[in-house]
Amino acid sequence: MMNTFVGSLGHFMVILAFVSALVSALSYFYYTRASELEKPSWKNFSRITFYIHGVASFFIAFSLFEIIYNHRFEYFYAYSHSSTGLPVHYMISSFWEGQEGAFILWIFWNVVLGLVVIHTNKFWEGPVMVVFTLVQAFLVSMILGVVIGDLKIGSSPFMLLRDMSEAPIFQINPEFIPEDGTGLNPLLQNIWMVIHPPTLFLGYASTLVPFAFLMAGLAMKRYSEWIRPALPWAIFSAMILGMGIIMGAYWAYVTLNFGGYWNWDPVENAVYVPWLIMVAAIHTMITFKKSATALKTSIILVISSFILVLYATFLVRSGVLGDSSVHSFTDLGLSGQLLIYMLFFLGVALVLSIKEWKNIPTSEREASVYSREFWIFIGATTLGLMAFQVIIPTSIPVYNAIIESFGGLSNLAPPADQVGFYTKFQLWFAVALALLTGIGQFFWWNKMDKKDLKNALVTPYIISMILAAIVITVGKVYDVTYIVIVLAGAFTIVANSTILIKLLRKKTFKLAGGSLAHIGLGMVLIGVMFSSGYSDTISINMSGLTYKKDWEDELNKENVLLWINKPLQMKEYEVIYRGRYKKVTGVPGYVKADALEETGEVNEAVALEPIESKGKLHHQKGDTVNLVLQENSYFKVEYYQEEDLKFTLFPMSQPNPTMGLISSPDSKRYLSRDLYTHVSAINDYEEPEWKEDNFINATPGEQFFINDFVTQFEGAEVITEVDGITLEEGDIAVKAELTIMDYDVEKKLSPIFLIRGNQVGKIVDIDNDLGIKVEVDNIVPEENKFVFKVNTYQKDYVVMKAAVKPMINLLWLGTIIMLIGFTVAIFRRFDEFQKMKRKGLE
């Protein structure tokens, strides 16, 4: 039965959230203009309307998840992004797979941040919340789904499938509800996709807070006071946005099969750029607090960071990147609305800034080369140049769209080799940044002249040179560019560690945030260099075979064909593919696919043999079991050295009707490296093409060949029970026992010959791994012979790639240390803000 109530509730809550956001914005505006006598009533009314907005936003999210969780496929959103086979955590992922769900997530985080701002800032609440609520009104308008003539305002997630589809079934039966949805994108069926988008959108939302404080400061002519409350939020924003970026990189590493963690995809770039600008803004804001310089620079950077987040949203969700990015969304007709959203706040920021620019205090003092202000400015400039170098080429599709909208023709094209193009610039910027952070920290904590700087840097310089020499020698780094990277990374690690040790000796750990973040940067730099520059593909195709004609030469060269059970040497490893496996709910590890028979129901199978794991019996033969995403198969690959099994990997693969083969890698993790393995092609034995029948006469004990496998006819026995068949009195069932030798594996096949009166029945036995089907065609008692009918098809195989990623864990460790540094800095700045607040100075 079609349920329209929850959708109607969601629609109503969207309208309520939109109206309450506008009312709250207007009332907060009047609150800022009201007399002291009227302020309390305006404040209470403003808060009440924002609370109403918050409750409505919660119910929007609740309504959409209720639709997804209860498989209400009468709704277009649930049908398009979910299915009955998804476990709960992937239902959560499907919530924000679509554009509308992503906007709801953003709205939710803005509500949370708005509530925190309301209850932590007395003086700034009014003007800051004007900006907050206006942003919320724009965001909620993205999911309004109102159509007035040719004007479309937003795209609603609560539309019924029958209203969005032109399928003939809805003309015949308007109440038709599909039994299942199209499901979640297989690439998003990963635990990191449950936590990466919420983190990233919290980062998006948090850029609003320093921007709102800045707008409030300009509007109230408090040109510098906004820095103090905004600074902890700016650091928080950089930390969360950075965490979201890192999670996305890790998701790419463990899920996608390009073998890396950053592909310089336009959507990746769109998130990376505002993070760089926010980091630059943090440094200039801290500089202003220390020396009353760089205020105007801070204003420009904070505005740029927020506007770039809106620009990133426009790039990703307008459909403009559809031909240049694998991550972008299709256009839902919101591109104009997104553009208005961005231009409105850009216009407000520019008008306020230009109006007050001449009144903003500046320092006339010239920055000396031996001052911290100089080094911070150079660092911020470097970050700005890094962002500029990325955003300009990334925006080429936007330039083309603008030119074409005016009837022109643009021949501009994004870089063909994205990784090579961006990396060659970004690496050198990162080297410069690493050196700046190493030197700049000494100016930050001490007054320096030429002599003092020389004395301070001597020890870190010597230690870093020794450390770099060890790394270069042990790692066999011979490329000049990579040697420079190692030197820069080692220097920033050692120099910042020197400062960190001094701070720890003084028991001032809360001041160590900058040093920790910069140490993390140095580790990331070295980790990126080794894991990318010295990645070693060990699966080199020496056979001369071309696996797929549409593959590039490099793909055919860097993949090997593994026949099941047949060893293959890959450098120092002997590798053996052992077959396909599934995940069964409640069973640790993996279960052989041949031990399961799917029932036709979603994620359901029958155990064909007892299922054991780690010495424990989980299911008896004949039990119905629940599969974890039945479309996923896991390919068991064993790695040997000197005939000893070293480790086993289970890379996943899923044939997808619309996306082709979707594969996720598996890795063996060591302290100094990862061995990364992923499946590139598989043998499809779901619908095998059997060869012609072949008949073999054999007596018990005789050997013969099936599909080039040595086969031993062990003998036959009369049995009294046959699975799935009730034997009647007088029935005779004979089971033949065949042993098939495949390298170091013995396979057993047991076809059954059934006699009932004058009729015979033949129960075949199939081994999918070897591609063999055997049945007893006849028994000749007088000759003691059995006639076997044999069919064969392609033996199971995988085509896979394996690569060693050296020092990859140094990269991940560096990102963690960097985030710890941001966290320490947040607590320090928030503590300062609280102290000033207690003094009545917000």
PDB file of C-alpha atoms in Angstrom, residues 672-802:
ATOM      1  CA  SER A 672      56.950   0.226   5.967  1.00  0.00           C
ATOM      2  CA  ARG A 673      54.718  -0.707   3.002  1.00  0.00           C
ATOM      3  CA  ASP A 674      51.422  -2.047   1.718  1.00  0.00           C
ATOM      4  CA  LEU A 675      51.020  -4.794  -0.861  1.00  0.00           C
ATOM      5  CA  TYR A 676      47.987  -3.593  -2.795  1.00  0.00           C
ATOM      6  CA  THR A 677      45.953  -6.118  -4.820  1.00  0.00           C
ATOM      7  CA  HIS A 678      42.871  -5.600  -6.955  1.00  0.00           C
ATOM      8  CA  VAL A 679      40.908  -7.564  -9.546  1.00  0.00           C
ATOM      9  CA  SER A 680      40.712  -6.122 -13.068  1.00  0.00           C
ATOM     10  CA  ALA A 681      38.769  -8.861 -14.873  1.00  0.00           C
ATOM     11  CA  ILE A 682      36.982 -12.082 -13.912  1.00  0.00           C
ATOM     12  CA  ASN A 683      35.577 -15.190 -15.504  1.00  0.00           C
ATOM     13  CA  ASP A 684      31.796 -15.003 -15.667  1.00  0.00           C
ATOM     14  CA  TYR A 685      30.477 -18.397 -14.615  1.00  0.00           C
ATOM     15  CA  GLU A 686      26.967 -17.241 -13.788  1.00  0.00           C
ATOM     16  CA  GLU A 687      25.811 -18.241 -17.290  1.00  0.00           C
ATOM     17  CA  PRO A 688      28.547 -20.516 -18.664  1.00  0.00           C
ATOM     18  CA  GLU A 689      28.734 -21.604 -22.281  1.00  0.00           C
ATOM     19  CA  TRP A 690      29.126 -25.380 -22.017  1.00  0.00           C
ATOM     20  CA  LYS A 691      31.087 -27.207 -24.677  1.00  0.00           C
ATOM     21  CA  GLU A 692      29.795 -30.286 -26.498  1.00  0.00           C
ATOM     22  CA  ASP A 693      29.028 -33.421 -24.486  1.00  0.00           C
ATOM     23  CA  ASN A 694      31.885 -35.824 -24.057  1.00  0.00           C
ATOM     24  CA  PHE A 695      31.327 -39.468 -23.002  1.00  0.00           C
ATOM     25  CA  ILE A 696      33.880 -41.403 -20.992  1.00  0.00           C
ATOM     26  CA  ASN A 697      33.749 -45.137 -20.098  1.00  0.00           C
ATOM     27  CA  ALA A 698      35.587 -45.987 -16.890  1.00  0.00           C
ATOM     28  CA  THR A 699      35.880 -48.787 -14.350  1.00  0.00           C
ATOM     29  CA  PRO A 700      36.449 -48.183 -10.610  1.00  0.00           C
ATOM     30  CA  GLY A 701      40.115 -47.366  -9.957  1.00  0.00           C
ATOM     31  CA  GLU A 702      40.723 -46.148 -13.502  1.00  0.00           C
ATOM     32  CA  GLN A 703      42.297 -42.757 -14.320  1.00  0.00           C
ATOM     33  CA  PHE A 704      41.303 -40.519 -17.221  1.00  0.00           C
ATOM     34  CA  PHE A 705      41.368 -36.841 -18.186  1.00  0.00           C
ATOM     35  CA  ILE A 706      38.627 -34.237 -17.896  1.00  0.00           C
ATOM     36  CA  ASN A 707      39.535 -30.861 -19.348  1.00  0.00           C
ATOM     37  CA  ASP A 708      43.260 -31.734 -18.973  1.00  0.00           C
ATOM     38  CA  PHE A 709      42.783 -32.638 -15.292  1.00  0.00           C
ATOM     39  CA  VAL A 710      43.858 -36.062 -14.088  1.00  0.00           C
ATOM     40  CA  THR A 711      40.688 -37.734 -12.790  1.00  0.00           C
ATOM     41  CA  GLN A 712      40.491 -40.847 -10.644  1.00  0.00           C
ATOM     42  CA  PHE A 713      37.299 -42.932 -10.603  1.00  0.00           C
ATOM     43  CA  GLU A 714      37.404 -44.019  -6.965  1.00  0.00           C
ATOM     44  CA  GLY A 715      34.371 -46.270  -7.177  1.00  0.00           C
ATOM     45  CA  ALA A 716      30.631 -46.253  -6.555  1.00  0.00           C
ATOM     46  CA  GLU A 717      28.213 -47.093  -3.783  1.00  0.00           C
ATOM     47  CA  VAL A 718      24.507 -47.588  -3.326  1.00  0.00           C
ATOM     48  CA  ILE A 719      23.058 -44.853  -1.132  1.00  0.00           C
ATOM     49  CA  THR A 720      19.788 -44.660   0.778  1.00  0.00           C
ATOM     50  CA  GLU A 721      19.406 -40.872   0.947  1.00  0.00           C
ATOM     51  CA  VAL A 722      19.515 -38.220  -1.762  1.00  0.00           C
ATOM     52  CA  ASP A 723      19.282 -34.504  -0.944  1.00  0.00           C
ATOM     53  CA  GLY A 724      16.012 -33.030  -2.118  1.00  0.00           C
ATOM     54  CA  ILE A 725      14.537 -36.372  -3.238  1.00  0.00           C
ATOM     55  CA  THR A 726      12.458 -38.853  -1.267  1.00  0.00           C
ATOM     56  CA  LEU A 727      13.450 -42.394  -2.228  1.00  0.00           C
ATOM     57  CA  GLU A 728      10.598 -44.887  -2.564  1.00  0.00           C
ATOM     58  CA  GLU A 729      10.679 -48.614  -1.936  1.00  0.00           C
ATOM     59  CA  GLY A 730      12.444 -50.321  -4.823  1.00  0.00           C
ATOM     60  CA  ASP A 731      14.399 -47.209  -5.840  1.00  0.00           C
ATOM     61  CA  ILE A 732      18.117 -47.659  -6.384  1.00  0.00           C
ATOM     62  CA  ALA A 733      20.488 -44.710  -6.074  1.00  0.00           C
ATOM     63  CA  VAL A 734      24.144 -45.139  -7.011  1.00  0.00           C
ATOM     64  CA  LYS A 735      26.710 -42.431  -6.244  1.00  0.00           C
ATOM     65  CA  ALA A 736      29.975 -42.386  -8.188  1.00  0.00           C
ATOM     66  CA  GLU A 737      33.050 -40.874  -6.534  1.00  0.00           C
ATOM     67  CA  LEU A 738      35.483 -38.947  -8.737  1.00  0.00           C
ATOM     68  CA  THR A 739      38.676 -37.261  -7.570  1.00  0.00           C
ATOM     69  CA  ILE A 740      40.035 -34.505  -9.815  1.00  0.00           C
ATOM     70  CA  MET A 741      43.613 -33.348  -9.291  1.00  0.00           C
ATOM     71  CA  ASP A 742      44.309 -29.667  -9.975  1.00  0.00           C
ATOM     72  CA  TYR A 743      47.915 -28.899  -9.001  1.00  0.00           C
ATOM     73  CA  ASP A 744      47.977 -29.164  -5.177  1.00  0.00           C
ATOM     74  CA  VAL A 745      44.175 -29.407  -4.812  1.00  0.00           C
ATOM     75  CA  GLU A 746      41.956 -32.487  -4.938  1.00  0.00           C
ATOM     76  CA  LYS A 747      38.354 -31.895  -5.924  1.00  0.00           C
ATOM     77  CA  LYS A 748      35.571 -34.431  -5.272  1.00  0.00           C
ATOM     78  CA  LEU A 749      32.607 -34.839  -7.628  1.00  0.00           C
ATOM     79  CA  SER A 750      29.743 -37.211  -6.823  1.00  0.00           C
ATOM     80  CA  PRO A 751      27.168 -37.577  -9.617  1.00  0.00           C
ATOM     81  CA  ILE A 752      24.188 -39.831  -8.793  1.00  0.00           C
ATOM     82  CA  PHE A 753      22.383 -42.366 -10.991  1.00  0.00           C
ATOM     83  CA  LEU A 754      18.804 -43.062  -9.832  1.00  0.00           C
ATOM     84  CA  ILE A 755      16.661 -46.031 -10.979  1.00  0.00           C
ATOM     85  CA  ARG A 756      12.908 -46.090 -10.325  1.00  0.00           C
ATOM     86  CA  GLY A 757      11.123 -48.878 -12.088  1.00  0.00           C
ATOM     87  CA  ASN A 758      11.789 -48.480 -15.796  1.00  0.00           C
ATOM     88  CA  GLN A 759      12.878 -44.871 -15.412  1.00  0.00           C
ATOM     89  CA  VAL A 760      16.297 -43.402 -14.662  1.00  0.00           C
ATOM     90  CA  GLY A 761      17.255 -40.089 -13.111  1.00  0.00           C
ATOM     91  CA  LYS A 762      20.593 -38.351 -13.403  1.00  0.00           C
ATOM     92  CA  ILE A 763      21.784 -35.868 -10.772  1.00  0.00           C
ATOM     93  CA  VAL A 764      24.761 -33.916 -12.066  1.00  0.00           C
ATOM     94  CA  ASP A 765      27.616 -32.543  -9.970  1.00  0.00           C
ATOM     95  CA  ILE A 766      29.257 -29.298 -10.988  1.00  0.00           C
ATOM     96  CA  ASP A 767      32.542 -27.727  -9.988  1.00  0.00           C
ATOM     97  CA  ASN A 768      32.400 -24.054 -10.956  1.00  0.00           C
ATOM     98  CA  ASP A 769      36.063 -23.454 -10.168  1.00  0.00           C
ATOM     99  CA  LEU A 770      37.294 -26.056 -12.652  1.00  0.00           C
ATOM    100  CA  GLY A 771      34.429 -25.581 -15.112  1.00  0.00           C
ATOM    101  CA  ILE A 772      33.353 -29.220 -15.030  1.00  0.00           C
ATOM    102  CA  LYS A 773      29.897 -30.842 -15.044  1.00  0.00           C
ATOM    103  CA  VAL A 774      29.682 -34.624 -14.689  1.00  0.00           C
ATOM    104  CA  GLU A 775      26.726 -36.968 -14.696  1.00  0.00           C
ATOM    105  CA  VAL A 776      26.416 -40.757 -14.800  1.00  0.00           C
ATOM    106  CA  ASP A 777      24.850 -41.398 -18.190  1.00  0.00           C
ATOM    107  CA  ASN A 778      24.663 -45.167 -17.828  1.00  0.00           C
ATOM    108  CA  ILE A 779      25.898 -48.129 -15.844  1.00  0.00           C
ATOM    109  CA  VAL A 780      27.009 -51.318 -17.606  1.00  0.00           C
ATOM    110  CA  PRO A 781      27.043 -53.952 -14.795  1.00  0.00           C
ATOM    111  CA  GLU A 782      28.249 -56.835 -16.946  1.00  0.00           C
ATOM    112  CA  GLU A 783      31.408 -54.893 -17.864  1.00  0.00           C
ATOM    113  CA  ASN A 784      31.715 -53.187 -14.464  1.00  0.00           C
ATOM    114  CA  LYS A 785      31.780 -49.859 -16.307  1.00  0.00           C
ATOM    115  CA  PHE A 786      30.217 -46.478 -15.822  1.00  0.00           C
ATOM    116  CA  VAL A 787      29.477 -44.129 -18.696  1.00  0.00           C
ATOM    117  CA  PHE A 788      30.095 -40.510 -17.672  1.00  0.00           C
ATOM    118  CA  LYS A 789      28.763 -37.575 -19.647  1.00  0.00           C
ATOM    119  CA  VAL A 790      31.137 -34.669 -19.200  1.00  0.00           C
ATOM    120  CA  ASN A 791      30.643 -30.992 -20.082  1.00  0.00           C
ATOM    121  CA  THR A 792      33.314 -28.359 -19.621  1.00  0.00           C
ATOM    122  CA  TYR A 793      33.717 -24.627 -19.896  1.00  0.00           C
ATOM    123  CA  GLN A 794      36.357 -22.067 -19.019  1.00  0.00           C
ATOM    124  CA  LYS A 795      38.261 -22.823 -15.842  1.00  0.00           C
ATOM    125  CA  ASP A 796      37.909 -20.044 -13.271  1.00  0.00           C
ATOM    126  CA  TYR A 797      40.456 -17.252 -13.332  1.00  0.00           C
ATOM    127  CA  VAL A 798      41.083 -13.642 -12.347  1.00  0.00           C
ATOM    128  CA  VAL A 799      43.129 -10.930 -13.984  1.00  0.00           C
ATOM    129  CA  MET A 800      44.651  -8.863 -11.190  1.00  0.00           C
ATOM    130  CA  LYS A 801      47.172  -6.185 -10.399  1.00  0.00           C
ATOM    131  CA  ALA A 802      49.496  -6.139  -7.397  1.00  0.00           C
TER     132      ALA A 802
END
